[in-house]
mmCIF file of C-alpha atoms in Angstrom:
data_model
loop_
_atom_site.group_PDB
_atom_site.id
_atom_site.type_symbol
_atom_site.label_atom_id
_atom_site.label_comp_id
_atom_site.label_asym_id
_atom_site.label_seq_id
_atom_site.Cartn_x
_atom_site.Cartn_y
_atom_site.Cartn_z
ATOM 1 C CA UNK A 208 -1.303 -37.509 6.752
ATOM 2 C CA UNK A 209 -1.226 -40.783 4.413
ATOM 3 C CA UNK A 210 -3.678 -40.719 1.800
ATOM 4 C CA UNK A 211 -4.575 -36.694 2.533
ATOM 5 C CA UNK A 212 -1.035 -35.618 1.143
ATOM 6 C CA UNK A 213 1.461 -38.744 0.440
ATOM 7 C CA UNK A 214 4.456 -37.858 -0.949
ATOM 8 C CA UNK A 215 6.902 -40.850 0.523
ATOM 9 C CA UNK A 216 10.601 -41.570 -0.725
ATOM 10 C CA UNK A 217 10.437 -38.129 -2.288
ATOM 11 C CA UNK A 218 13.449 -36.168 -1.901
ATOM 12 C CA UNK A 219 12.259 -32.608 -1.249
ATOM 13 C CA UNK A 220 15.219 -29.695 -0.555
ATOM 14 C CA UNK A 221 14.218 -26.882 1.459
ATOM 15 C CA UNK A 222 16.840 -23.826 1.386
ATOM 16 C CA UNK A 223 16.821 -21.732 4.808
ATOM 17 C CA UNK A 224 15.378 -24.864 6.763
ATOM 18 C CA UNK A 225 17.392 -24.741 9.655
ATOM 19 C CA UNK A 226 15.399 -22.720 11.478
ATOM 20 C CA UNK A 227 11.836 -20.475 11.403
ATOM 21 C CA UNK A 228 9.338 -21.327 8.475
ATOM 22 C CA UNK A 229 11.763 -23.290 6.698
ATOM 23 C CA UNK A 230 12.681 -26.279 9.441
ATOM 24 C CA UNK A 231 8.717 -26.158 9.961
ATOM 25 C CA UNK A 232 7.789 -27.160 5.971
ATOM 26 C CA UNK A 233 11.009 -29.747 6.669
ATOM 27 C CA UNK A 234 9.210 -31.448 9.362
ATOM 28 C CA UNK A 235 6.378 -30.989 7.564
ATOM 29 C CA UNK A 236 7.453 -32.413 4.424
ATOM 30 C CA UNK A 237 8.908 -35.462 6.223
ATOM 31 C CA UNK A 238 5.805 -36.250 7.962
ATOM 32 C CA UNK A 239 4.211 -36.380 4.971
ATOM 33 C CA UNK A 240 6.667 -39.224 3.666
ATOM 34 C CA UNK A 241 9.724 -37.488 1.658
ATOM 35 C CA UNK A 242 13.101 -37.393 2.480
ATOM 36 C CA UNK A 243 14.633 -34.415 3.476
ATOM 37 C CA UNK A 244 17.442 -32.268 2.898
ATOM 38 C CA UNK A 245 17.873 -29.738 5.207
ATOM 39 C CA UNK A 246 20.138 -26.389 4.142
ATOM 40 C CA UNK A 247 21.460 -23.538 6.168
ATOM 41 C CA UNK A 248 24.593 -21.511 6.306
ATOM 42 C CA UNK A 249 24.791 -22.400 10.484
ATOM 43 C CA UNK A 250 26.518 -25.794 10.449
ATOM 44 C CA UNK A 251 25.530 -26.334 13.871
ATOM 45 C CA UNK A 252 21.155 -25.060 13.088
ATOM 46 C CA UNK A 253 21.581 -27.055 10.065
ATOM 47 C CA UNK A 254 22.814 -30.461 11.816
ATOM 48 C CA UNK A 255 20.362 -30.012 14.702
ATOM 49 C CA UNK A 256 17.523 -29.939 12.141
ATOM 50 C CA UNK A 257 18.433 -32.622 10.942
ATOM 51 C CA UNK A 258 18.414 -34.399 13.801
ATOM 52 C CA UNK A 259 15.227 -33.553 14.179
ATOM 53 C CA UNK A 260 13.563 -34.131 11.020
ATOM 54 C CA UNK A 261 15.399 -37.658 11.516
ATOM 55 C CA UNK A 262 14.097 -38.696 14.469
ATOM 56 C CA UNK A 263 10.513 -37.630 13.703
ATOM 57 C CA UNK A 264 10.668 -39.478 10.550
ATOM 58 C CA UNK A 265 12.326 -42.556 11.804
ATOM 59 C CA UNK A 266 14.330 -41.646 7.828
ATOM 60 C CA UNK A 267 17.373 -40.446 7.241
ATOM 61 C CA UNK A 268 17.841 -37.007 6.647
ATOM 62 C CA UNK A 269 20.762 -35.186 4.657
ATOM 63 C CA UNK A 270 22.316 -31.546 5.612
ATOM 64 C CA UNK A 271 23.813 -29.175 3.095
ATOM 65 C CA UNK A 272 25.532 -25.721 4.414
ATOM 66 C CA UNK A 273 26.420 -23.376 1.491
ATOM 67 C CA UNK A 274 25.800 -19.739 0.746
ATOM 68 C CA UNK A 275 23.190 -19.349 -1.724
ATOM 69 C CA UNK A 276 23.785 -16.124 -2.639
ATOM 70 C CA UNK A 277 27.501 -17.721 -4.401
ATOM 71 C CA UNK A 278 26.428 -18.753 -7.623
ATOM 72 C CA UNK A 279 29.174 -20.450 -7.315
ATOM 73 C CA UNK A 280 28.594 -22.609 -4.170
ATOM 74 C CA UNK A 281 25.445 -23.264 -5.319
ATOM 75 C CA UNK A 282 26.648 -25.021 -8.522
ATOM 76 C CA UNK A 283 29.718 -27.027 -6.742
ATOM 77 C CA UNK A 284 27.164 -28.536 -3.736
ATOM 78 C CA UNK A 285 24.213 -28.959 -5.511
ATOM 79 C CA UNK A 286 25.959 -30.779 -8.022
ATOM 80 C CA UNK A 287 27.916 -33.081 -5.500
ATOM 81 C CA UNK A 288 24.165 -33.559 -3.581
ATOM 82 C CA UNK A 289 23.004 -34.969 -6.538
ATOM 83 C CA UNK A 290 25.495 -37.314 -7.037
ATOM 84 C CA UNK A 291 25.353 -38.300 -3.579
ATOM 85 C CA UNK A 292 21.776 -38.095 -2.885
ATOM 86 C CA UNK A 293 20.023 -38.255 -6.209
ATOM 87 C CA UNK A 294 17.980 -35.153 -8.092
ATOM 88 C CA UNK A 295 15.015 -33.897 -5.544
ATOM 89 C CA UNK A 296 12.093 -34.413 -6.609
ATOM 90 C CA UNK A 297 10.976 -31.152 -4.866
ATOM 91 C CA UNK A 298 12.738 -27.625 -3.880
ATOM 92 C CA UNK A 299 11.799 -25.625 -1.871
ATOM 93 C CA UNK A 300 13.045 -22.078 -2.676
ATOM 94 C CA UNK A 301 12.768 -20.310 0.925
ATOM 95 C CA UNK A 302 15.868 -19.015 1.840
ATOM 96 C CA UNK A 303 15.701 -15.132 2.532
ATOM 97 C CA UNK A 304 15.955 -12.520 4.958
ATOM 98 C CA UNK A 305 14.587 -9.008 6.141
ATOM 99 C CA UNK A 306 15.965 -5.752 6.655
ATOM 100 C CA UNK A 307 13.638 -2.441 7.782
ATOM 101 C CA UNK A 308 14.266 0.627 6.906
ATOM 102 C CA UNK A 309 12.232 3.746 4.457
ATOM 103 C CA UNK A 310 14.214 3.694 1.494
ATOM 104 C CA UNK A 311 15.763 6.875 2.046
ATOM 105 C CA UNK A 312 17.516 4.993 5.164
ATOM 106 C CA UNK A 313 18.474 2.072 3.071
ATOM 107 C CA UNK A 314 22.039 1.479 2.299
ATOM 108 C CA UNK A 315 23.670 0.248 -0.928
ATOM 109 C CA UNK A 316 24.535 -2.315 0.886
ATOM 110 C CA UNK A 317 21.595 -3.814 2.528
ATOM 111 C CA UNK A 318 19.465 -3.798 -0.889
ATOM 112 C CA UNK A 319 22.181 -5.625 -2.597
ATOM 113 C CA UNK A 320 22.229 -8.457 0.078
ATOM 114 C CA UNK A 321 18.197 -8.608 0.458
ATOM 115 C CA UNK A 322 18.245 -9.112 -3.603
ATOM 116 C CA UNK A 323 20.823 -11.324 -3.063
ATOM 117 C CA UNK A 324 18.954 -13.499 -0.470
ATOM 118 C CA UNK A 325 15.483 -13.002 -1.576
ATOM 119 C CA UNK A 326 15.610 -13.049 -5.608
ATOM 120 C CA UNK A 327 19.063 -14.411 -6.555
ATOM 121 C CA UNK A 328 19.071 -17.155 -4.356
ATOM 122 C CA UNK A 329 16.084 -18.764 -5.980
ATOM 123 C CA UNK A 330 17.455 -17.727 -9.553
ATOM 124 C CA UNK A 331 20.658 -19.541 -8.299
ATOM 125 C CA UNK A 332 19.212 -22.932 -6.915
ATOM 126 C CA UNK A 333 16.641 -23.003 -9.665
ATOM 127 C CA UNK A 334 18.676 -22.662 -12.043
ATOM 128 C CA UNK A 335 21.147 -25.633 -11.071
ATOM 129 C CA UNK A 336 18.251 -28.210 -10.290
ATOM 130 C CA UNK A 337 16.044 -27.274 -13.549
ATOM 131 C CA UNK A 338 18.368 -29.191 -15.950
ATOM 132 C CA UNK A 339 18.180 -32.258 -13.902
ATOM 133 C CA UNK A 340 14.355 -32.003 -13.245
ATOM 134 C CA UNK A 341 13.363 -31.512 -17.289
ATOM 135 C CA UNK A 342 16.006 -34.039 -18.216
ATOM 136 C CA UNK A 343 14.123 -36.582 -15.911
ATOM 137 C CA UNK A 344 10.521 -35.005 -16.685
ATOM 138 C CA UNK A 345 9.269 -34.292 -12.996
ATOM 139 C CA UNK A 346 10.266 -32.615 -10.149
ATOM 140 C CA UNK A 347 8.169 -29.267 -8.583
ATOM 141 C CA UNK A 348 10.091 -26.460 -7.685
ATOM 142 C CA UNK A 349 7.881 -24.124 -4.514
ATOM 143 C CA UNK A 350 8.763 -20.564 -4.468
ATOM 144 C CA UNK A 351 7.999 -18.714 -0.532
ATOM 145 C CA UNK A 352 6.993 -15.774 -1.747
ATOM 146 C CA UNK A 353 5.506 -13.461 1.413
ATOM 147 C CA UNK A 354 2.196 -11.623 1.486
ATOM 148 C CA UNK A 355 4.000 -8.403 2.121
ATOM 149 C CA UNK A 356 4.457 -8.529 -1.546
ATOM 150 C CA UNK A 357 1.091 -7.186 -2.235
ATOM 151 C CA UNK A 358 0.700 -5.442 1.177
ATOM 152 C CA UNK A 359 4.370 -3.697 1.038
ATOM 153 C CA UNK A 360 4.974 -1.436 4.149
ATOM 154 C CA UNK A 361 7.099 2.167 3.482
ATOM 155 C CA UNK A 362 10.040 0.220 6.529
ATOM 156 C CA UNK A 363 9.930 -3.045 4.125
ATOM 157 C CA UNK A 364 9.581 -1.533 0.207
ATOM 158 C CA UNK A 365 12.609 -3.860 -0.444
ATOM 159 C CA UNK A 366 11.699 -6.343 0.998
ATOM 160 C CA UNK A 367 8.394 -6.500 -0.532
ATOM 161 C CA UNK A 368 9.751 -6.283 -4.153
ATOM 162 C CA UNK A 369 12.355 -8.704 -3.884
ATOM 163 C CA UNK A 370 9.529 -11.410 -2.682
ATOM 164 C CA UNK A 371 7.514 -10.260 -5.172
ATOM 165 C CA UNK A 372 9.855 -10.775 -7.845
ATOM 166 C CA UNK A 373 9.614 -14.860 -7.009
ATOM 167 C CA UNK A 374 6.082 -15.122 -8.420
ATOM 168 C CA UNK A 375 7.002 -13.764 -12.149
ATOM 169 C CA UNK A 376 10.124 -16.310 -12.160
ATOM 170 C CA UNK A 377 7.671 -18.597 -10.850
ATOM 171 C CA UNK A 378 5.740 -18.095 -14.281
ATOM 172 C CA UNK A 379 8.421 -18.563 -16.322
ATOM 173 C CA UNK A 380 9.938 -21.553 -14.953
ATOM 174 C CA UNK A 381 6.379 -23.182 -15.520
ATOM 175 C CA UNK A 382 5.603 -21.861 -19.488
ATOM 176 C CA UNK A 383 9.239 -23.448 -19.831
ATOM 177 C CA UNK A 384 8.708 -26.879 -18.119
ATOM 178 C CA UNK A 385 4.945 -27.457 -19.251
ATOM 179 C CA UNK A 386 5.505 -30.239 -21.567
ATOM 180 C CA UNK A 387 7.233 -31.836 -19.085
ATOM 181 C CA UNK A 388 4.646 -32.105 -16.624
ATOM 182 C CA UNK A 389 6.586 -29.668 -14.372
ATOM 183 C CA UNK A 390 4.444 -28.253 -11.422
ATOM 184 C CA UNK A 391 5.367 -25.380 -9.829
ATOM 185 C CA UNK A 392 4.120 -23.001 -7.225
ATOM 186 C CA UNK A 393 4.578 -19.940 -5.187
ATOM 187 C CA UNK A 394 2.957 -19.760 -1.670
ATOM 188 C CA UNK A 395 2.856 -16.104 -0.041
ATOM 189 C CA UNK A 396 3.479 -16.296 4.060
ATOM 190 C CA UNK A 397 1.813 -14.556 6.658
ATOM 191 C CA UNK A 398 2.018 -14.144 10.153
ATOM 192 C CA UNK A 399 2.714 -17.265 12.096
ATOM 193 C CA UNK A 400 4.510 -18.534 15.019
ATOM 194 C CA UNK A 401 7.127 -21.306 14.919
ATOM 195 C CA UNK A 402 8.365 -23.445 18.317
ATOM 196 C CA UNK A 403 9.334 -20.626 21.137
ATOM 197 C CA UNK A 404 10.229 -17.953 18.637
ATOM 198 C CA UNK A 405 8.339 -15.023 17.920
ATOM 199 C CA UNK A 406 5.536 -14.242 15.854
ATOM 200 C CA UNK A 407 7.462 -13.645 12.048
ATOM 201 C CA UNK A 408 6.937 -13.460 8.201
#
């Protein structure tokens, strides 16, 4: 991977990475040289990640387990992890989750925690790390958007929109941080198969 895509003593974040896509771009990430914080709301997921980006690295690896749909826990532990661990130098926005249902089956309920997960939680973790990336002048900030967005099924309308949402906010954050250098992207996921677990998006 050295040379091809180099990125070592990097500190990249990766929301929802203790398990499914999201351990997978941690490994990932940490083969190609950074090091890794790995987030989840399953203490136990989250610390066995870690574990394993760890030991594949031969690096240490850091955990963080908040909710990132609390604005509020989002603030109070990113702020501590960058006291503690420094300002990442790359996030990794892919925290979210799926529900199925035609929207006439859809509850109140379930749309307000797939916004929550899917939109929000980028809104929320973006905004806390921004300040710290534009007052240093670099950092990258990776939105996983899904390719359901453009392909949107009548069981996952919601879903669809809320992923779809990421790429405009994607847009934005980059007009805003284009002096600075700022990079940004926002990759759409398919179909594909992580360790035992079934095929997902």
């Amino acid at each position: 991977m050295s040379g091809i895509f180099d990125i070592s003593d990097r500190l990249a974040l990766v929301t929802g990475s203790s398990r499914g896509l999201g351990r997978s771009l941690a490994l990932a990430l940490a083969d190609a040289g950074a090091r890794v914080i790995v987030h989840g709301r399953d203490a136990a997921a989250v610390e066995d990640t870690r574990a394993q980006v760890e030991q594949r690295s031969g690096r240490p690896a850091h955990a963080l387990t908040f909710d990132v749909t609390s604005p509020d826990e989002v603030m109070e532990f990113l702020g501590a992890a960058v006291g503690k661990y420094g300002v990442p130098d790359i996030l990794v926005n892919n925290a979210g989750i799926q529900r199925r249902a035609p929207i006439q089956d859809f509850s109140v309920d379930d749309w307000d925690g797939i916004v929550a997960a899917n939109l929000s939680s980028a809104f929320y973790v973006s905004r806390a790390l921004l300040p710290h990336m534009v007052g240093r002048e670099s950092g990258k900030i990776i939105n996983i958007a899904s390719v359901q967005s453009l392909l949107a099924r009548q069981t996952i309308a919601p879903y669809s929109a809320t992923k779809g949402g990421r790429g405009p906010a994607h847009q934005g954050n980059g007009r805003r941080c284009r002096p600075f250098q700022h990079p940004g992207q926002c990759a759409l996921a398919g179909l594909f198969r992580h360790g035992h677990e079934p095929c997902t998006r």
